[in-house]
Amino acid sequence: MDDLYREIIIERYKNPLFRGELEPCDIRFEDENPLCGDHIRIDVRLDETGHVKEAAFSGHGCAISQASADLLLESIIGKSIEEIKSLSKEDVIDLLGIDLGPVRLKCALLSLKVLKAGVYGLGVAHDELVEGH
Ligand code: ZN
């Protein structure tokens, strides 16, 4: 693992910029990764034009799950719903900047899975939401 990127993950885990709750919000979803015990809830507020105005996450879990949520939310500010729907797991891997094994990948992709399930208005989150492309 590259030391530079590992620092970013630890920094965002300790001092997240987007941790919190938005009440009220336009999009809310939560799910967990039972393999690791990660739990993430994402709240999103949209502006009049349907772009992300504010986003926040809450929950608990390992450093990768929490840091990836923080970095993901930072990356979607100002984005449209359509742009969020087109995000792929490669985008999250790029944000983290490290190679991840299959177990850690589940941690890293939980936030994208939660975000996409919320954006699509689904009652449940499917792995296919982040495995595609
Ligand atoms: Zn985890």
mmCIF file of N, CA and C and ligand atoms in Angstrom:
data_model
loop_
_atom_site.group_PDB
_atom_site.id
_atom_site.type_symbol
_atom_site.label_atom_id
_atom_site.label_comp_id
_atom_site.label_asym_id
_atom_site.label_seq_id
_atom_site.Cartn_x
_atom_site.Cartn_y
_atom_site.Cartn_z
ATOM 1 N N MET A 1 0.852 -1.200 0.000
ATOM 2 C CA MET A 1 0.000 0.000 0.000
ATOM 3 C C MET A 1 0.887 1.249 0.000
ATOM 4 N N ASP A 2 0.548 2.198 -0.842
ATOM 5 C CA ASP A 2 1.320 3.428 -0.947
ATOM 6 C C ASP A 2 1.134 4.276 0.320
ATOM 7 N N ASP A 3 2.245 4.710 0.915
ATOM 8 C CA ASP A 3 2.168 5.458 2.176
ATOM 9 C C ASP A 3 1.392 6.757 2.049
ATOM 10 N N LEU A 4 1.554 7.433 0.913
ATOM 11 C CA LEU A 4 0.864 8.707 0.722
ATOM 12 C C LEU A 4 -0.648 8.521 0.804
ATOM 13 N N TYR A 5 -1.139 7.533 0.077
ATOM 14 C CA TYR A 5 -2.579 7.323 0.054
ATOM 15 C C TYR A 5 -3.086 6.769 1.376
ATOM 16 N N ARG A 6 -2.256 5.966 1.998
ATOM 17 C CA ARG A 6 -2.672 5.462 3.291
ATOM 18 C C ARG A 6 -2.861 6.619 4.271
ATOM 19 N N GLU A 7 -2.024 7.620 4.170
ATOM 20 C CA GLU A 7 -2.169 8.795 5.028
ATOM 21 C C GLU A 7 -3.504 9.495 4.793
ATOM 22 N N ILE A 8 -3.891 9.604 3.528
ATOM 23 C CA ILE A 8 -5.164 10.268 3.204
ATOM 24 C C ILE A 8 -6.323 9.495 3.828
ATOM 25 N N ILE A 9 -6.278 8.190 3.735
ATOM 26 C CA ILE A 9 -7.359 7.378 4.291
ATOM 27 C C ILE A 9 -7.429 7.527 5.810
ATOM 28 N N ILE A 10 -6.283 7.500 6.453
ATOM 29 C CA ILE A 10 -6.275 7.631 7.913
ATOM 30 C C ILE A 10 -6.715 9.033 8.325
ATOM 31 N N GLU A 11 -6.257 10.032 7.562
ATOM 32 C CA GLU A 11 -6.628 11.422 7.874
ATOM 33 C C GLU A 11 -8.145 11.611 7.764
ATOM 34 N N ARG A 12 -8.727 11.092 6.678
ATOM 35 C CA ARG A 12 -10.174 11.266 6.487
ATOM 36 C C ARG A 12 -10.986 10.429 7.473
ATOM 37 N N TYR A 13 -10.398 9.321 7.901
ATOM 38 C CA TYR A 13 -11.068 8.491 8.897
ATOM 39 C C TYR A 13 -11.122 9.237 10.233
ATOM 40 N N LYS A 14 -10.010 9.879 10.575
ATOM 41 C CA LYS A 14 -9.936 10.581 11.860
ATOM 42 C C LYS A 14 -10.649 11.924 11.822
ATOM 43 N N ASN A 15 -10.535 12.624 10.692
ATOM 44 C CA ASN A 15 -11.096 13.972 10.571
ATOM 45 C C ASN A 15 -11.953 14.094 9.310
ATOM 46 N N PRO A 16 -13.078 13.397 9.285
ATOM 47 C CA PRO A 16 -13.921 13.451 8.085
ATOM 48 C C PRO A 16 -14.530 14.835 7.894
ATOM 49 N N LEU A 17 -14.672 15.231 6.650
ATOM 50 C CA LEU A 17 -15.238 16.544 6.324
ATOM 51 C C LEU A 17 -16.750 16.480 6.142
ATOM 52 N N PHE A 18 -17.265 15.273 5.882
ATOM 53 C CA PHE A 18 -18.685 15.159 5.540
ATOM 54 C C PHE A 18 -19.461 14.281 6.510
ATOM 55 N N ARG A 19 -18.927 14.103 7.701
ATOM 56 C CA ARG A 19 -19.654 13.324 8.693
ATOM 57 C C ARG A 19 -20.760 14.171 9.301
ATOM 58 N N GLY A 20 -21.949 13.599 9.411
ATOM 59 C CA GLY A 20 -23.047 14.325 10.016
ATOM 60 C C GLY A 20 -24.376 13.807 9.508
ATOM 61 N N GLU A 21 -25.429 14.576 9.775
ATOM 62 C CA GLU A 21 -26.763 14.212 9.333
ATOM 63 C C GLU A 21 -27.441 15.456 8.794
ATOM 64 N N LEU A 22 -28.257 15.273 7.771
ATOM 65 C CA LEU A 22 -29.006 16.386 7.192
ATOM 66 C C LEU A 22 -30.489 16.145 7.456
ATOM 67 N N GLU A 23 -31.084 17.074 8.153
ATOM 68 C CA GLU A 23 -32.504 16.933 8.522
ATOM 69 C C GLU A 23 -33.238 18.222 8.214
ATOM 70 N N PRO A 24 -34.118 18.310 7.223
ATOM 71 C CA PRO A 24 -34.525 17.194 6.357
ATOM 72 C C PRO A 24 -33.528 17.009 5.213
ATOM 73 N N CYS A 25 -33.734 15.940 4.433
ATOM 74 C CA CYS A 25 -32.906 15.733 3.257
ATOM 75 C C CYS A 25 -33.759 15.123 2.147
ATOM 76 N N ASP A 26 -33.241 15.146 0.929
ATOM 77 C CA ASP A 26 -33.989 14.642 -0.229
ATOM 78 C C ASP A 26 -33.754 13.161 -0.466
ATOM 79 N N ILE A 27 -32.547 12.714 -0.166
ATOM 80 C CA ILE A 27 -32.203 11.305 -0.387
ATOM 81 C C ILE A 27 -31.556 10.774 0.882
ATOM 82 N N ARG A 28 -32.048 9.647 1.342
ATOM 83 C CA ARG A 28 -31.432 9.019 2.518
ATOM 84 C C ARG A 28 -31.469 7.519 2.325
ATOM 85 N N PHE A 29 -30.344 6.878 2.583
ATOM 86 C CA PHE A 29 -30.318 5.425 2.541
ATOM 87 C C PHE A 29 -29.219 4.937 3.473
ATOM 88 N N GLU A 30 -29.395 3.721 3.975
ATOM 89 C CA GLU A 30 -28.333 3.144 4.800
ATOM 90 C C GLU A 30 -28.255 1.650 4.564
ATOM 91 N N ASP A 31 -27.065 1.128 4.754
ATOM 92 C CA ASP A 31 -26.861 -0.307 4.599
ATOM 93 C C ASP A 31 -25.578 -0.678 5.335
ATOM 94 N N GLU A 32 -25.332 -1.977 5.384
ATOM 95 C CA GLU A 32 -24.130 -2.404 6.082
ATOM 96 C C GLU A 32 -23.388 -3.470 5.297
ATOM 97 N N ASN A 33 -22.147 -3.638 5.673
ATOM 98 C CA ASN A 33 -21.295 -4.670 5.100
ATOM 99 C C ASN A 33 -21.037 -5.688 6.203
ATOM 100 N N PRO A 34 -21.821 -6.775 6.208
ATOM 101 C CA PRO A 34 -21.737 -7.715 7.338
ATOM 102 C C PRO A 34 -20.379 -8.401 7.453
ATOM 103 N N LEU A 35 -19.629 -8.446 6.352
ATOM 104 C CA LEU A 35 -18.315 -9.100 6.390
ATOM 105 C C LEU A 35 -17.369 -8.400 7.355
ATOM 106 N N CYS A 36 -17.561 -7.084 7.487
ATOM 107 C CA CYS A 36 -16.617 -6.284 8.274
ATOM 108 C C CYS A 36 -17.307 -5.576 9.427
ATOM 109 N N GLY A 37 -18.651 -5.478 9.371
ATOM 110 C CA GLY A 37 -19.373 -4.748 10.405
ATOM 111 C C GLY A 37 -19.501 -3.264 10.109
ATOM 112 N N ASP A 38 -19.218 -2.879 8.863
ATOM 113 C CA ASP A 38 -19.349 -1.468 8.481
ATOM 114 C C ASP A 38 -20.822 -1.113 8.306
ATOM 115 N N HIS A 39 -21.177 0.088 8.748
ATOM 116 C CA HIS A 39 -22.544 0.579 8.572
ATOM 117 C C HIS A 39 -22.464 2.036 8.130
ATOM 118 N N ILE A 40 -23.167 2.352 7.051
ATOM 119 C CA ILE A 40 -23.118 3.725 6.549
ATOM 120 C C ILE A 40 -24.518 4.205 6.193
ATOM 121 N N ARG A 41 -24.833 5.430 6.623
ATOM 122 C CA ARG A 41 -26.035 6.110 6.176
ATOM 123 C C ARG A 41 -25.607 7.376 5.458
ATOM 124 N N ILE A 42 -26.235 7.634 4.327
ATOM 125 C CA ILE A 42 -25.913 8.833 3.554
ATOM 126 C C ILE A 42 -27.165 9.686 3.409
ATOM 127 N N ASP A 43 -27.017 10.975 3.701
ATOM 128 C CA ASP A 43 -28.076 11.966 3.511
ATOM 129 C C ASP A 43 -27.626 12.933 2.424
ATOM 130 N N VAL A 44 -28.530 13.242 1.496
ATOM 131 C CA VAL A 44 -28.193 14.164 0.401
ATOM 132 C C VAL A 44 -29.294 15.205 0.269
ATOM 133 N N ARG A 45 -28.882 16.447 0.069
ATOM 134 C CA ARG A 45 -29.810 17.526 -0.258
ATOM 135 C C ARG A 45 -29.516 18.008 -1.672
ATOM 136 N N LEU A 46 -30.591 18.206 -2.443
ATOM 137 C CA LEU A 46 -30.448 18.675 -3.821
ATOM 138 C C LEU A 46 -30.841 20.143 -3.910
ATOM 139 N N ASP A 47 -30.279 20.850 -4.904
ATOM 140 C CA ASP A 47 -30.715 22.224 -5.138
ATOM 141 C C ASP A 47 -31.888 22.223 -6.120
ATOM 142 N N GLU A 48 -32.353 23.409 -6.527
ATOM 143 C CA GLU A 48 -33.545 23.512 -7.374
ATOM 144 C C GLU A 48 -33.337 22.845 -8.724
ATOM 145 N N THR A 49 -32.079 22.737 -9.157
ATOM 146 C CA THR A 49 -31.797 22.161 -10.473
ATOM 147 C C THR A 49 -31.483 20.669 -10.403
ATOM 148 N N GLY A 50 -31.643 20.066 -9.218
ATOM 149 C CA GLY A 50 -31.420 18.629 -9.104
ATOM 150 C C GLY A 50 -29.965 18.225 -8.951
ATOM 151 N N HIS A 51 -29.123 19.177 -8.572
ATOM 152 C CA HIS A 51 -27.723 18.853 -8.309
ATOM 153 C C HIS A 51 -27.481 18.780 -6.802
ATOM 154 N N VAL A 52 -26.473 18.017 -6.416
ATOM 155 C CA VAL A 52 -26.193 17.819 -4.998
ATOM 156 C C VAL A 52 -25.703 19.129 -4.372
ATOM 157 N N LYS A 53 -26.444 19.588 -3.366
ATOM 158 C CA LYS A 53 -26.058 20.815 -2.670
ATOM 159 C C LYS A 53 -25.258 20.482 -1.415
ATOM 160 N N GLU A 54 -25.737 19.476 -0.680
ATOM 161 C CA GLU A 54 -25.057 19.065 0.547
ATOM 162 C C GLU A 54 -25.149 17.556 0.675
ATOM 163 N N ALA A 55 -24.162 16.970 1.323
ATOM 164 C CA ALA A 55 -24.190 15.532 1.574
ATOM 165 C C ALA A 55 -23.497 15.253 2.895
ATOM 166 N N ALA A 56 -23.967 14.228 3.584
ATOM 167 C CA ALA A 56 -23.363 13.866 4.865
ATOM 168 C C ALA A 56 -23.527 12.370 5.085
ATOM 169 N N PHE A 57 -22.573 11.788 5.813
ATOM 170 C CA PHE A 57 -22.710 10.366 6.130
ATOM 171 C C PHE A 57 -22.586 10.170 7.632
ATOM 172 N N SER A 58 -23.209 9.105 8.104
ATOM 173 C CA SER A 58 -23.070 8.714 9.497
ATOM 174 C C SER A 58 -22.930 7.203 9.533
ATOM 175 N N GLY A 59 -22.536 6.686 10.664
ATOM 176 C CA GLY A 59 -22.332 5.247 10.772
ATOM 177 C C GLY A 59 -21.005 4.941 11.426
ATOM 178 N N HIS A 60 -20.575 3.711 11.245
ATOM 179 C CA HIS A 60 -19.338 3.271 11.890
ATOM 180 C C HIS A 60 -18.728 2.171 11.052
ATOM 181 N N GLY A 61 -17.480 1.899 11.302
ATOM 182 C CA GLY A 61 -16.827 0.819 10.567
ATOM 183 C C GLY A 61 -15.336 1.070 10.448
ATOM 184 N N CYS A 62 -14.715 0.292 9.565
ATOM 185 C CA CYS A 62 -13.262 0.361 9.425
ATOM 186 C C CYS A 62 -12.848 1.650 8.710
ATOM 187 N N ALA A 63 -11.569 1.931 8.741
ATOM 188 C CA ALA A 63 -11.053 3.175 8.162
ATOM 189 C C ALA A 63 -11.378 3.294 6.684
ATOM 190 N N ILE A 64 -11.279 2.190 5.948
ATOM 191 C CA ILE A 64 -11.523 2.273 4.503
ATOM 192 C C ILE A 64 -12.988 2.586 4.222
ATOM 193 N N SER A 65 -13.904 1.966 4.951
ATOM 194 C CA SER A 65 -15.326 2.225 4.701
ATOM 195 C C SER A 65 -15.688 3.677 5.008
ATOM 196 N N GLN A 66 -15.152 4.215 6.083
ATOM 197 C CA GLN A 66 -15.507 5.574 6.488
ATOM 198 C C GLN A 66 -14.791 6.617 5.619
ATOM 199 N N ALA A 67 -13.536 6.362 5.311
ATOM 200 C CA ALA A 67 -12.793 7.312 4.468
ATOM 201 C C ALA A 67 -13.349 7.329 3.056
ATOM 202 N N SER A 68 -13.760 6.186 2.546
ATOM 203 C CA SER A 68 -14.295 6.164 1.180
ATOM 204 C C SER A 68 -15.621 6.908 1.137
ATOM 205 N N ALA A 69 -16.431 6.828 2.188
ATOM 206 C CA ALA A 69 -17.683 7.590 2.238
ATOM 207 C C ALA A 69 -17.392 9.083 2.215
ATOM 208 N N ASP A 70 -16.407 9.495 2.992
ATOM 209 C CA ASP A 70 -16.066 10.915 3.064
ATOM 210 C C ASP A 70 -15.566 11.428 1.716
ATOM 211 N N LEU A 71 -14.681 10.677 1.093
ATOM 212 C CA LEU A 71 -14.128 11.085 -0.209
ATOM 213 C C LEU A 71 -15.201 11.049 -1.293
ATOM 214 N N LEU A 72 -16.076 10.039 -1.226
ATOM 215 C CA LEU A 72 -17.146 9.933 -2.223
ATOM 216 C C LEU A 72 -18.082 11.142 -2.136
ATOM 217 N N LEU A 73 -18.486 11.509 -0.924
ATOM 218 C CA LEU A 73 -19.406 12.638 -0.785
ATOM 219 C C LEU A 73 -18.758 13.935 -1.248
ATOM 220 N N GLU A 74 -17.479 14.090 -0.957
ATOM 221 C CA GLU A 74 -16.778 15.275 -1.451
ATOM 222 C C GLU A 74 -16.840 15.344 -2.975
ATOM 223 N N SER A 75 -16.739 14.172 -3.611
ATOM 224 C CA SER A 75 -16.676 14.133 -5.076
ATOM 225 C C SER A 75 -18.028 14.370 -5.737
ATOM 226 N N ILE A 76 -19.132 14.242 -4.986
ATOM 227 C CA ILE A 76 -20.447 14.374 -5.639
ATOM 228 C C ILE A 76 -21.084 15.749 -5.443
ATOM 229 N N ILE A 77 -20.467 16.624 -4.667
ATOM 230 C CA ILE A 77 -21.044 17.961 -4.480
ATOM 231 C C ILE A 77 -21.099 18.652 -5.848
ATOM 232 N N GLY A 78 -22.293 19.124 -6.202
ATOM 233 C CA GLY A 78 -22.470 19.790 -7.493
ATOM 234 C C GLY A 78 -22.837 18.857 -8.631
ATOM 235 N N LYS A 79 -22.791 17.549 -8.383
ATOM 236 C CA LYS A 79 -23.120 16.598 -9.443
ATOM 237 C C LYS A 79 -24.632 16.392 -9.565
ATOM 238 N N SER A 80 -25.063 16.013 -10.771
ATOM 239 C CA SER A 80 -26.469 15.707 -11.001
ATOM 240 C C SER A 80 -26.748 14.250 -10.634
ATOM 241 N N ILE A 81 -28.033 13.932 -10.520
ATOM 242 C CA ILE A 81 -28.433 12.553 -10.233
ATOM 243 C C ILE A 81 -27.908 11.611 -11.324
ATOM 244 N N GLU A 82 -27.983 12.055 -12.567
ATOM 245 C CA GLU A 82 -27.505 11.202 -13.662
ATOM 246 C C GLU A 82 -26.009 10.935 -13.539
ATOM 247 N N GLU A 83 -25.259 11.941 -13.135
ATOM 248 C CA GLU A 83 -23.817 11.752 -12.960
ATOM 249 C C GLU A 83 -23.534 10.763 -11.833
ATOM 250 N N ILE A 84 -24.324 10.815 -10.765
ATOM 251 C CA ILE A 84 -24.131 9.875 -9.661
ATOM 252 C C ILE A 84 -24.461 8.451 -10.117
ATOM 253 N N LYS A 85 -25.508 8.319 -10.929
ATOM 254 C CA LYS A 85 -25.873 6.980 -11.414
ATOM 255 C C LYS A 85 -24.760 6.363 -12.257
ATOM 256 N N SER A 86 -23.963 7.201 -12.887
ATOM 257 C CA SER A 86 -22.914 6.672 -13.762
ATOM 258 C C SER A 86 -21.606 6.403 -13.023
ATOM 259 N N LEU A 87 -21.550 6.687 -11.723
ATOM 260 C CA LEU A 87 -20.322 6.393 -10.969
ATOM 261 C C LEU A 87 -20.101 4.885 -10.907
ATOM 262 N N SER A 88 -18.849 4.482 -11.015
ATOM 263 C CA SER A 88 -18.535 3.064 -10.982
ATOM 264 C C SER A 88 -17.569 2.761 -9.833
ATOM 265 N N LYS A 89 -17.339 1.486 -9.629
ATOM 266 C CA LYS A 89 -16.411 1.128 -8.555
ATOM 267 C C LYS A 89 -15.005 1.643 -8.847
ATOM 268 N N GLU A 90 -14.668 1.792 -10.134
ATOM 269 C CA GLU A 90 -13.348 2.334 -10.472
ATOM 270 C C GLU A 90 -13.200 3.766 -9.954
ATOM 271 N N ASP A 91 -14.300 4.512 -9.964
ATOM 272 C CA ASP A 91 -14.241 5.894 -9.464
ATOM 273 C C ASP A 91 -13.881 5.906 -7.980
ATOM 274 N N VAL A 92 -14.464 4.981 -7.218
ATOM 275 C CA VAL A 92 -14.175 4.920 -5.783
ATOM 276 C C VAL A 92 -12.736 4.459 -5.551
ATOM 277 N N ILE A 93 -12.303 3.476 -6.340
ATOM 278 C CA ILE A 93 -10.925 2.991 -6.206
ATOM 279 C C ILE A 93 -9.947 4.124 -6.524
ATOM 280 N N ASP A 94 -10.291 4.934 -7.534
ATOM 281 C CA ASP A 94 -9.446 6.078 -7.870
ATOM 282 C C ASP A 94 -9.379 7.078 -6.719
ATOM 283 N N LEU A 95 -10.522 7.297 -6.061
ATOM 284 C CA LEU A 95 -10.554 8.242 -4.942
ATOM 285 C C LEU A 95 -9.629 7.779 -3.821
ATOM 286 N N LEU A 96 -9.653 6.479 -3.544
ATOM 287 C CA LEU A 96 -8.829 5.934 -2.467
ATOM 288 C C LEU A 96 -7.373 5.798 -2.906
ATOM 289 N N GLY A 97 -7.181 5.500 -4.168
ATOM 290 C CA GLY A 97 -5.834 5.458 -4.717
ATOM 291 C C GLY A 97 -4.983 4.283 -4.284
ATOM 292 N N ILE A 98 -5.618 3.214 -3.827
ATOM 293 C CA ILE A 98 -4.846 2.043 -3.410
ATOM 294 C C ILE A 98 -5.454 0.785 -4.018
ATOM 295 N N ASP A 99 -4.642 -0.247 -4.118
ATOM 296 C CA ASP A 99 -5.145 -1.538 -4.563
ATOM 297 C C ASP A 99 -5.830 -2.223 -3.388
ATOM 298 N N LEU A 100 -7.006 -2.783 -3.667
ATOM 299 C CA LEU A 100 -7.785 -3.401 -2.597
ATOM 300 C C LEU A 100 -8.089 -4.851 -2.944
ATOM 301 N N GLY A 101 -7.929 -5.729 -1.982
ATOM 302 C CA GLY A 101 -8.342 -7.112 -2.157
ATOM 303 C C GLY A 101 -9.859 -7.201 -2.083
ATOM 304 N N PRO A 102 -10.425 -8.372 -2.377
ATOM 305 C CA PRO A 102 -11.877 -8.513 -2.434
ATOM 306 C C PRO A 102 -12.600 -8.165 -1.133
ATOM 307 N N VAL A 103 -11.996 -8.456 0.003
ATOM 308 C CA VAL A 103 -12.657 -8.159 1.277
ATOM 309 C C VAL A 103 -12.686 -6.659 1.516
ATOM 310 N N ARG A 104 -11.546 -5.993 1.306
ATOM 311 C CA ARG A 104 -11.457 -4.545 1.506
ATOM 312 C C ARG A 104 -12.282 -3.785 0.473
ATOM 313 N N LEU A 105 -12.430 -4.400 -0.712
ATOM 314 C CA LEU A 105 -13.235 -3.763 -1.752
ATOM 315 C C LEU A 105 -14.683 -3.597 -1.287
ATOM 316 N N LYS A 106 -15.203 -4.588 -0.579
ATOM 317 C CA LYS A 106 -16.570 -4.486 -0.036
ATOM 318 C C LYS A 106 -16.680 -3.294 0.913
ATOM 319 N N CYS A 107 -15.641 -3.082 1.710
ATOM 320 C CA CYS A 107 -15.616 -1.935 2.631
ATOM 321 C C CYS A 107 -15.623 -0.636 1.839
ATOM 322 N N ALA A 108 -14.765 -0.595 0.813
ATOM 323 C CA ALA A 108 -14.596 0.637 0.045
ATOM 324 C C ALA A 108 -15.850 0.985 -0.743
ATOM 325 N N LEU A 109 -16.580 -0.031 -1.217
ATOM 326 C CA LEU A 109 -17.713 0.209 -2.108
ATOM 327 C C LEU A 109 -19.043 0.356 -1.385
ATOM 328 N N LEU A 110 -19.046 0.153 -0.065
ATOM 329 C CA LEU A 110 -20.314 0.257 0.672
ATOM 330 C C LEU A 110 -20.961 1.631 0.473
ATOM 331 N N SER A 111 -20.157 2.688 0.552
ATOM 332 C CA SER A 111 -20.734 4.037 0.445
ATOM 333 C C SER A 111 -21.346 4.275 -0.939
ATOM 334 N N LEU A 112 -20.692 3.785 -1.987
ATOM 335 C CA LEU A 112 -21.254 3.962 -3.333
ATOM 336 C C LEU A 112 -22.543 3.164 -3.483
ATOM 337 N N LYS A 113 -22.553 1.973 -2.917
ATOM 338 C CA LYS A 113 -23.758 1.134 -2.966
ATOM 339 C C LYS A 113 -24.926 1.830 -2.261
ATOM 340 N N VAL A 114 -24.657 2.394 -1.106
ATOM 341 C CA VAL A 114 -25.691 3.112 -0.347
ATOM 342 C C VAL A 114 -26.162 4.342 -1.119
ATOM 343 N N LEU A 115 -25.214 5.084 -1.651
ATOM 344 C CA LEU A 115 -25.558 6.302 -2.398
ATOM 345 C C LEU A 115 -26.418 5.970 -3.615
ATOM 346 N N LYS A 116 -26.014 4.957 -4.358
ATOM 347 C CA LYS A 116 -26.755 4.608 -5.569
ATOM 348 C C LYS A 116 -28.142 4.047 -5.246
ATOM 349 N N ALA A 117 -28.246 3.243 -4.213
ATOM 350 C CA ALA A 117 -29.559 2.722 -3.830
ATOM 351 C C ALA A 117 -30.487 3.876 -3.462
ATOM 352 N N GLY A 118 -29.937 4.893 -2.797
ATOM 353 C CA GLY A 118 -30.727 6.063 -2.442
ATOM 354 C C GLY A 118 -31.134 6.871 -3.661
ATOM 355 N N VAL A 119 -30.200 7.058 -4.567
ATOM 356 C CA VAL A 119 -30.464 7.851 -5.769
ATOM 357 C C VAL A 119 -31.494 7.162 -6.664
ATOM 358 N N TYR A 120 -31.396 5.851 -6.767
ATOM 359 C CA TYR A 120 -32.353 5.102 -7.584
ATOM 360 C C TYR A 120 -33.685 4.893 -6.860
ATOM 361 N N GLY A 121 -33.742 5.241 -5.579
ATOM 362 C CA GLY A 121 -34.969 5.082 -4.818
ATOM 363 C C GLY A 121 -35.318 3.631 -4.554
ATOM 364 N N LEU A 122 -34.311 2.805 -4.398
ATOM 365 C CA LEU A 122 -34.545 1.380 -4.171
ATOM 366 C C LEU A 122 -34.781 1.115 -2.685
ATOM 367 N N GLY A 123 -35.520 0.062 -2.410
ATOM 368 C CA GLY A 123 -35.731 -0.332 -1.030
ATOM 369 C C GLY A 123 -34.567 -1.120 -0.463
ATOM 370 N N VAL A 124 -33.802 -1.741 -1.347
ATOM 371 C CA VAL A 124 -32.649 -2.522 -0.914
ATOM 372 C C VAL A 124 -31.459 -2.192 -1.804
ATOM 373 N N ALA A 125 -30.266 -2.410 -1.271
ATOM 374 C CA ALA A 125 -29.049 -2.158 -2.046
ATOM 375 C C ALA A 125 -28.535 -3.469 -2.631
ATOM 376 N N HIS A 126 -28.270 -3.462 -3.921
ATOM 377 C CA HIS A 126 -27.727 -4.643 -4.586
ATOM 378 C C HIS A 126 -26.258 -4.447 -4.906
ATOM 379 N N ASP A 127 -25.505 -5.523 -4.854
ATOM 380 C CA ASP A 127 -24.096 -5.437 -5.250
ATOM 381 C C ASP A 127 -23.960 -5.019 -6.713
ATOM 382 N N GLU A 128 -24.968 -5.352 -7.531
ATOM 383 C CA GLU A 128 -24.887 -5.024 -8.961
ATOM 384 C C GLU A 128 -24.797 -3.512 -9.181
ATOM 385 N N LEU A 129 -25.234 -2.741 -8.195
ATOM 386 C CA LEU A 129 -25.179 -1.280 -8.321
ATOM 387 C C LEU A 129 -23.758 -0.796 -8.489
ATOM 388 N N VAL A 130 -22.825 -1.512 -7.916
ATOM 389 C CA VAL A 130 -21.427 -1.053 -7.974
ATOM 390 C C VAL A 130 -20.527 -2.007 -8.742
ATOM 391 N N GLU A 131 -21.050 -3.172 -9.107
ATOM 392 C CA GLU A 131 -20.204 -4.145 -9.789
ATOM 393 C C GLU A 131 -20.235 -3.967 -11.303
ATOM 394 N N GLY A 132 -21.215 -3.221 -11.796
ATOM 395 C CA GLY A 132 -21.390 -3.092 -13.235
ATOM 396 C C GLY A 132 -20.305 -2.282 -13.930
ATOM 397 N N HIS A 133 -20.510 -1.956 -15.160
ATOM 398 C CA HIS A 133 -19.628 -1.172 -16.033
ATOM 399 C C HIS A 133 -18.462 -1.976 -16.569
HETATM 400 ZN ZN ZN B 1 -14.705 -2.528 6.545
#
